[in-house]
mmCIF file of N, CA and C in Angstrom:
data_model
loop_
_atom_site.group_PDB
_atom_site.id
_atom_site.type_symbol
_atom_site.label_atom_id
_atom_site.label_comp_id
_atom_site.label_asym_id
_atom_site.label_seq_id
_atom_site.Cartn_x
_atom_site.Cartn_y
_atom_site.Cartn_z
ATOM 1 N N MET A 1 92.821 88.762 52.096
ATOM 2 C CA MET A 1 93.047 87.410 52.596
ATOM 3 C C MET A 1 92.978 86.453 51.412
ATOM 4 N N ALA A 2 94.005 85.639 51.274
ATOM 5 C CA ALA A 2 94.045 84.648 50.200
ATOM 6 C C ALA A 2 93.861 83.254 50.790
ATOM 7 N N SER A 3 93.372 82.346 49.985
ATOM 8 C CA SER A 3 93.265 80.960 50.428
ATOM 9 C C SER A 3 93.966 80.071 49.418
ATOM 10 N N GLY A 4 94.558 78.997 49.929
ATOM 11 C CA GLY A 4 95.292 78.059 49.096
ATOM 12 C C GLY A 4 95.611 76.806 49.888
ATOM 13 N N THR A 5 96.708 76.147 49.537
ATOM 14 C CA THR A 5 97.061 74.869 50.144
ATOM 15 C C THR A 5 98.487 74.902 50.669
ATOM 16 N N ILE A 6 98.670 74.386 51.891
ATOM 17 C CA ILE A 6 100.001 74.145 52.439
ATOM 18 C C ILE A 6 100.259 72.650 52.288
ATOM 19 N N ARG A 7 101.389 72.292 51.702
ATOM 20 C CA ARG A 7 101.792 70.891 51.552
ATOM 21 C C ARG A 7 103.016 70.632 52.417
ATOM 22 N N TYR A 8 102.928 69.583 53.204
ATOM 23 C CA TYR A 8 104.017 69.211 54.100
ATOM 24 C C TYR A 8 104.754 67.998 53.540
ATOM 25 N N TRP A 9 106.076 67.996 53.659
ATOM 26 C CA TRP A 9 106.904 66.904 53.153
ATOM 27 C C TRP A 9 107.737 66.308 54.281
ATOM 28 N N ALA A 10 107.969 65.001 54.199
ATOM 29 C CA ALA A 10 108.874 64.257 55.094
ATOM 30 C C ALA A 10 108.571 64.533 56.569
ATOM 31 N N ALA A 11 109.552 65.019 57.333
ATOM 32 C CA ALA A 11 109.373 65.223 58.777
ATOM 33 C C ALA A 11 108.269 66.233 59.077
ATOM 34 N N ALA A 12 108.070 67.211 58.208
ATOM 35 C CA ALA A 12 106.988 68.179 58.417
ATOM 36 C C ALA A 12 105.633 67.498 58.295
ATOM 37 N N LYS A 13 105.507 66.586 57.356
ATOM 38 C CA LYS A 13 104.267 65.820 57.178
ATOM 39 C C LYS A 13 103.999 64.960 58.410
ATOM 40 N N ALA A 14 105.036 64.298 58.903
ATOM 41 C CA ALA A 14 104.878 63.465 60.109
ATOM 42 C C ALA A 14 104.501 64.324 61.316
ATOM 43 N N ALA A 15 105.142 65.463 61.476
ATOM 44 C CA ALA A 15 104.870 66.326 62.626
ATOM 45 C C ALA A 15 103.476 66.940 62.560
ATOM 46 N N ALA A 16 103.013 67.258 61.351
ATOM 47 C CA ALA A 16 101.673 67.842 61.188
ATOM 48 C C ALA A 16 100.582 66.785 61.288
ATOM 49 N N GLY A 17 100.927 65.554 60.945
ATOM 50 C CA GLY A 17 99.926 64.491 60.935
ATOM 51 C C GLY A 17 99.031 64.540 59.718
ATOM 52 N N THR A 18 99.456 65.288 58.701
ATOM 53 C CA THR A 18 98.690 65.408 57.459
ATOM 54 C C THR A 18 99.644 65.799 56.333
ATOM 55 N N ALA A 19 99.276 65.466 55.116
ATOM 56 C CA ALA A 19 100.111 65.815 53.962
ATOM 57 C C ALA A 19 99.840 67.235 53.487
ATOM 58 N N GLU A 20 98.632 67.716 53.701
ATOM 59 C CA GLU A 20 98.301 69.079 53.276
ATOM 60 C C GLU A 20 97.078 69.569 54.012
ATOM 61 N N GLU A 21 96.916 70.896 53.987
ATOM 62 C CA GLU A 21 95.759 71.538 54.597
ATOM 63 C C GLU A 21 95.587 72.915 53.976
ATOM 64 N N PRO A 22 94.411 73.478 54.081
ATOM 65 C CA PRO A 22 94.176 74.793 53.481
ATOM 66 C C PRO A 22 94.806 75.907 54.312
ATOM 67 N N TYR A 23 95.108 77.021 53.660
ATOM 68 C CA TYR A 23 95.502 78.232 54.379
ATOM 69 C C TYR A 23 94.538 79.353 54.014
ATOM 70 N N GLU A 24 94.412 80.285 54.924
ATOM 71 C CA GLU A 24 93.740 81.557 54.692
ATOM 72 C C GLU A 24 94.613 82.590 55.372
ATOM 73 N N ALA A 25 95.375 83.311 54.581
ATOM 74 C CA ALA A 25 96.312 84.297 55.121
ATOM 75 C C ALA A 25 96.770 85.213 54.002
ATOM 76 N N THR A 26 97.338 86.321 54.379
ATOM 77 C CA THR A 26 97.876 87.286 53.425
ATOM 78 C C THR A 26 99.349 87.032 53.150
ATOM 79 N N THR A 27 100.072 86.597 54.211
ATOM 80 C CA THR A 27 101.515 86.377 54.087
ATOM 81 C C THR A 27 101.887 84.967 54.533
ATOM 82 N N LEU A 28 103.103 84.564 54.185
ATOM 83 C CA LEU A 28 103.608 83.271 54.637
ATOM 84 C C LEU A 28 103.647 83.221 56.159
ATOM 85 N N ALA A 29 104.068 84.293 56.796
ATOM 86 C CA ALA A 29 104.104 84.330 58.263
ATOM 87 C C ALA A 29 102.722 84.053 58.846
ATOM 88 N N GLY A 30 101.699 84.661 58.280
ATOM 89 C CA GLY A 30 100.334 84.442 58.764
ATOM 90 C C GLY A 30 99.874 83.019 58.574
ATOM 91 N N ALA A 31 100.187 82.429 57.419
ATOM 92 C CA ALA A 31 99.789 81.045 57.154
ATOM 93 C C ALA A 31 100.486 80.089 58.115
ATOM 94 N N LEU A 32 101.770 80.331 58.374
ATOM 95 C CA LEU A 32 102.509 79.452 59.283
ATOM 96 C C LEU A 32 102.016 79.597 60.720
ATOM 97 N N GLN A 33 101.666 80.814 61.130
ATOM 98 C CA GLN A 33 101.135 80.997 62.483
ATOM 99 C C GLN A 33 99.797 80.290 62.639
ATOM 100 N N ARG A 34 98.942 80.389 61.646
ATOM 101 C CA ARG A 34 97.653 79.679 61.711
ATOM 102 C C ARG A 34 97.867 78.169 61.763
ATOM 103 N N ALA A 35 98.845 77.678 61.015
ATOM 104 C CA ALA A 35 99.152 76.243 61.036
ATOM 105 C C ALA A 35 99.649 75.842 62.425
ATOM 106 N N ARG A 36 100.546 76.656 63.018
ATOM 107 C CA ARG A 36 101.019 76.357 64.382
ATOM 108 C C ARG A 36 99.849 76.318 65.355
ATOM 109 N N ASP A 37 98.952 77.290 65.242
ATOM 110 C CA ASP A 37 97.793 77.361 66.131
ATOM 111 C C ASP A 37 96.883 76.149 65.958
ATOM 112 N N ALA A 38 96.787 75.625 64.741
ATOM 113 C CA ALA A 38 95.920 74.473 64.467
ATOM 114 C C ALA A 38 96.524 73.162 64.967
ATOM 115 N N HIS A 39 97.832 73.161 65.241
ATOM 116 C CA HIS A 39 98.516 71.922 65.635
ATOM 117 C C HIS A 39 99.178 72.045 66.998
ATOM 118 N N THR A 40 98.558 72.790 67.917
ATOM 119 C CA THR A 40 99.154 72.969 69.243
ATOM 120 C C THR A 40 99.285 71.654 70.011
ATOM 121 N N GLU A 41 98.485 70.668 69.667
ATOM 122 C CA GLU A 41 98.578 69.363 70.342
ATOM 123 C C GLU A 41 99.777 68.563 69.849
ATOM 124 N N ARG A 42 100.500 69.074 68.860
ATOM 125 C CA ARG A 42 101.681 68.416 68.293
ATOM 126 C C ARG A 42 102.881 69.355 68.436
ATOM 127 N N PRO A 43 103.494 69.389 69.630
ATOM 128 C CA PRO A 43 104.574 70.359 69.880
ATOM 129 C C PRO A 43 105.764 70.218 68.928
ATOM 130 N N GLU A 44 106.025 69.044 68.410
ATOM 131 C CA GLU A 44 107.140 68.854 67.480
ATOM 132 C C GLU A 44 106.912 69.633 66.185
ATOM 133 N N PHE A 45 105.670 69.864 65.823
ATOM 134 C CA PHE A 45 105.346 70.572 64.586
ATOM 135 C C PHE A 45 105.996 71.960 64.546
ATOM 136 N N ALA A 46 105.834 72.739 65.600
ATOM 137 C CA ALA A 46 106.413 74.087 65.639
ATOM 138 C C ALA A 46 107.933 74.027 65.560
ATOM 139 N N ARG A 47 108.549 73.042 66.199
ATOM 140 C CA ARG A 47 110.011 72.892 66.147
ATOM 141 C C ARG A 47 110.475 72.545 64.739
ATOM 142 N N VAL A 48 109.738 71.666 64.048
ATOM 143 C CA VAL A 48 110.105 71.283 62.687
ATOM 144 C C VAL A 48 110.023 72.493 61.758
ATOM 145 N N LEU A 49 109.003 73.325 61.919
ATOM 146 C CA LEU A 49 108.851 74.494 61.039
ATOM 147 C C LEU A 49 110.052 75.437 61.112
ATOM 148 N N LEU A 50 110.716 75.485 62.263
ATOM 149 C CA LEU A 50 111.883 76.355 62.413
ATOM 150 C C LEU A 50 113.042 75.925 61.524
ATOM 151 N N ARG A 51 113.101 74.648 61.178
ATOM 152 C CA ARG A 51 114.209 74.112 60.376
ATOM 153 C C ARG A 51 113.874 74.003 58.892
ATOM 154 N N CYS A 52 112.666 74.320 58.514
ATOM 155 C CA CYS A 52 112.207 74.098 57.135
ATOM 156 C C CYS A 52 112.579 75.237 56.203
ATOM 157 N N SER A 53 112.598 74.897 54.925
ATOM 158 C CA SER A 53 112.633 75.909 53.879
ATOM 159 C C SER A 53 111.267 75.869 53.200
ATOM 160 N N TYR A 54 110.963 76.926 52.429
ATOM 161 C CA TYR A 54 109.624 77.077 51.883
ATOM 162 C C TYR A 54 109.669 77.466 50.411
ATOM 163 N N LEU A 55 108.710 76.928 49.680
ATOM 164 C CA LEU A 55 108.444 77.366 48.317
ATOM 165 C C LEU A 55 107.041 77.942 48.311
ATOM 166 N N VAL A 56 106.869 79.095 47.694
ATOM 167 C CA VAL A 56 105.544 79.701 47.551
ATOM 168 C C VAL A 56 105.266 79.801 46.059
ATOM 169 N N ASP A 57 104.259 79.077 45.638
ATOM 170 C CA ASP A 57 103.906 78.999 44.215
ATOM 171 C C ASP A 57 105.124 78.616 43.365
ATOM 172 N N GLY A 58 105.924 77.695 43.905
ATOM 173 C CA GLY A 58 107.069 77.155 43.186
ATOM 174 C C GLY A 58 108.357 77.959 43.314
ATOM 175 N N ALA A 59 108.300 79.135 43.921
ATOM 176 C CA ALA A 59 109.489 79.983 44.062
ATOM 177 C C ALA A 59 110.073 79.854 45.467
ATOM 178 N N PRO A 60 111.382 79.656 45.585
ATOM 179 C CA PRO A 60 112.005 79.560 46.907
ATOM 180 C C PRO A 60 111.876 80.872 47.689
ATOM 181 N N VAL A 61 111.560 80.758 48.966
ATOM 182 C CA VAL A 61 111.473 81.922 49.837
ATOM 183 C C VAL A 61 112.873 82.374 50.231
ATOM 184 N N GLY A 62 113.772 81.437 50.430
ATOM 185 C CA GLY A 62 115.142 81.774 50.813
ATOM 186 C C GLY A 62 115.191 82.486 52.148
ATOM 187 N N THR A 63 115.963 83.560 52.216
ATOM 188 C CA THR A 63 116.151 84.278 53.477
ATOM 189 C C THR A 63 115.182 85.442 53.659
ATOM 190 N N ARG A 64 114.233 85.606 52.747
ATOM 191 C CA ARG A 64 113.261 86.702 52.889
ATOM 192 C C ARG A 64 112.459 86.537 54.180
ATOM 193 N N GLU A 65 112.134 87.660 54.795
ATOM 194 C CA GLU A 65 111.273 87.646 55.973
ATOM 195 C C GLU A 65 109.911 87.095 55.583
ATOM 196 N N HIS A 66 109.380 86.179 56.368
ATOM 197 C CA HIS A 66 108.100 85.544 56.033
ATOM 198 C C HIS A 66 106.952 86.547 56.003
ATOM 199 N N GLU A 67 107.083 87.644 56.762
ATOM 200 C CA GLU A 67 106.049 88.685 56.753
ATOM 201 C C GLU A 67 105.992 89.396 55.402
ATOM 202 N N SER A 68 107.090 89.359 54.644
ATOM 203 C CA SER A 68 107.132 90.071 53.363
ATOM 204 C C SER A 68 106.713 89.195 52.182
ATOM 205 N N VAL A 69 106.485 87.913 52.428
ATOM 206 C CA VAL A 69 106.135 86.986 51.345
ATOM 207 C C VAL A 69 104.620 86.917 51.233
ATOM 208 N N ARG A 70 104.077 87.544 50.205
ATOM 209 C CA ARG A 70 102.633 87.596 49.988
ATOM 210 C C ARG A 70 102.149 86.280 49.384
ATOM 211 N N LEU A 71 100.973 85.853 49.809
ATOM 212 C CA LEU A 71 100.365 84.630 49.285
ATOM 213 C C LEU A 71 99.291 84.975 48.272
ATOM 214 N N SER A 72 99.141 84.101 47.287
ATOM 215 C CA SER A 72 98.168 84.341 46.219
ATOM 216 C C SER A 72 96.923 83.484 46.422
ATOM 217 N N GLU A 73 95.827 83.945 45.878
ATOM 218 C CA GLU A 73 94.589 83.171 45.897
ATOM 219 C C GLU A 73 94.810 81.892 45.093
ATOM 220 N N GLY A 74 94.479 80.753 45.698
ATOM 221 C CA GLY A 74 94.646 79.470 45.036
ATOM 222 C C GLY A 74 96.087 78.997 44.984
ATOM 223 N N GLY A 75 96.960 79.635 45.745
ATOM 224 C CA GLY A 75 98.389 79.313 45.722
ATOM 225 C C GLY A 75 98.748 78.087 46.531
ATOM 226 N N THR A 76 100.043 77.777 46.505
ATOM 227 C CA THR A 76 100.568 76.620 47.221
ATOM 228 C C THR A 76 101.825 77.007 47.987
ATOM 229 N N VAL A 77 101.882 76.573 49.238
ATOM 230 C CA VAL A 77 103.067 76.700 50.072
ATOM 231 C C VAL A 77 103.600 75.293 50.302
ATOM 232 N N GLU A 78 104.850 75.059 49.922
ATOM 233 C CA GLU A 78 105.505 73.763 50.144
ATOM 234 C C GLU A 78 106.414 73.919 51.356
ATOM 235 N N VAL A 79 106.276 73.011 52.335
ATOM 236 C CA VAL A 79 107.071 73.040 53.552
ATOM 237 C C VAL A 79 108.091 71.896 53.454
ATOM 238 N N LEU A 80 109.364 72.272 53.332
ATOM 239 C CA LEU A 80 110.426 71.308 53.064
ATOM 240 C C LEU A 80 111.428 71.250 54.212
ATOM 241 N N PRO A 81 111.376 70.184 55.012
ATOM 242 C CA PRO A 81 112.382 70.045 56.061
ATOM 243 C C PRO A 81 113.724 69.680 55.453
ATOM 244 N N PRO A 82 114.806 69.817 56.216
ATOM 245 C CA PRO A 82 116.103 69.398 55.702
ATOM 246 C C PRO A 82 116.048 67.904 55.369
ATOM 247 N N PHE A 83 116.623 67.552 54.239
ATOM 248 C CA PHE A 83 116.640 66.150 53.815
ATOM 249 C C PHE A 83 118.027 65.600 53.997
ATOM 250 N N ALA A 84 118.129 64.396 54.516
ATOM 251 C CA ALA A 84 119.409 63.700 54.618
ATOM 252 C C ALA A 84 119.552 62.800 53.387
ATOM 253 N N GLY A 85 120.758 62.477 53.064
ATOM 254 C CA GLY A 85 120.957 61.550 51.942
ATOM 255 C C GLY A 85 122.161 61.903 51.129
ATOM 256 N N GLY A 86 122.226 61.345 49.974
ATOM 257 C CA GLY A 86 123.357 61.565 49.105
ATOM 258 C C GLY A 86 124.196 60.301 49.015
ATOM 259 N N ALA A 87 125.254 60.354 48.280
ATOM 260 C CA ALA A 87 126.123 59.184 48.095
ATOM 261 C C ALA A 87 126.957 58.933 49.331
ATOM 262 N N ALA A 88 127.189 57.683 49.600
ATOM 263 C CA ALA A 88 127.985 57.314 50.770
ATOM 264 C C ALA A 88 129.447 57.298 50.437
#
């Protein structure tokens, strides 16, 4: 079991009601499930996580299965919802 920090950005931060929180999990899937369980009073949070992309210790997760993404002790998970913007 590793412990580290989950950081939420933009809509994920709003849905979680916090900018960051600790994780204790072996895989990204485990950390995200614990986060969902901790925020059951915020149903939008689980919906936002479905649309997010993730960085683990600065590396993009991409299409890898979250169960296969191992977390490191003292690591960081960045939760990045889709961003709108660009030139008009």
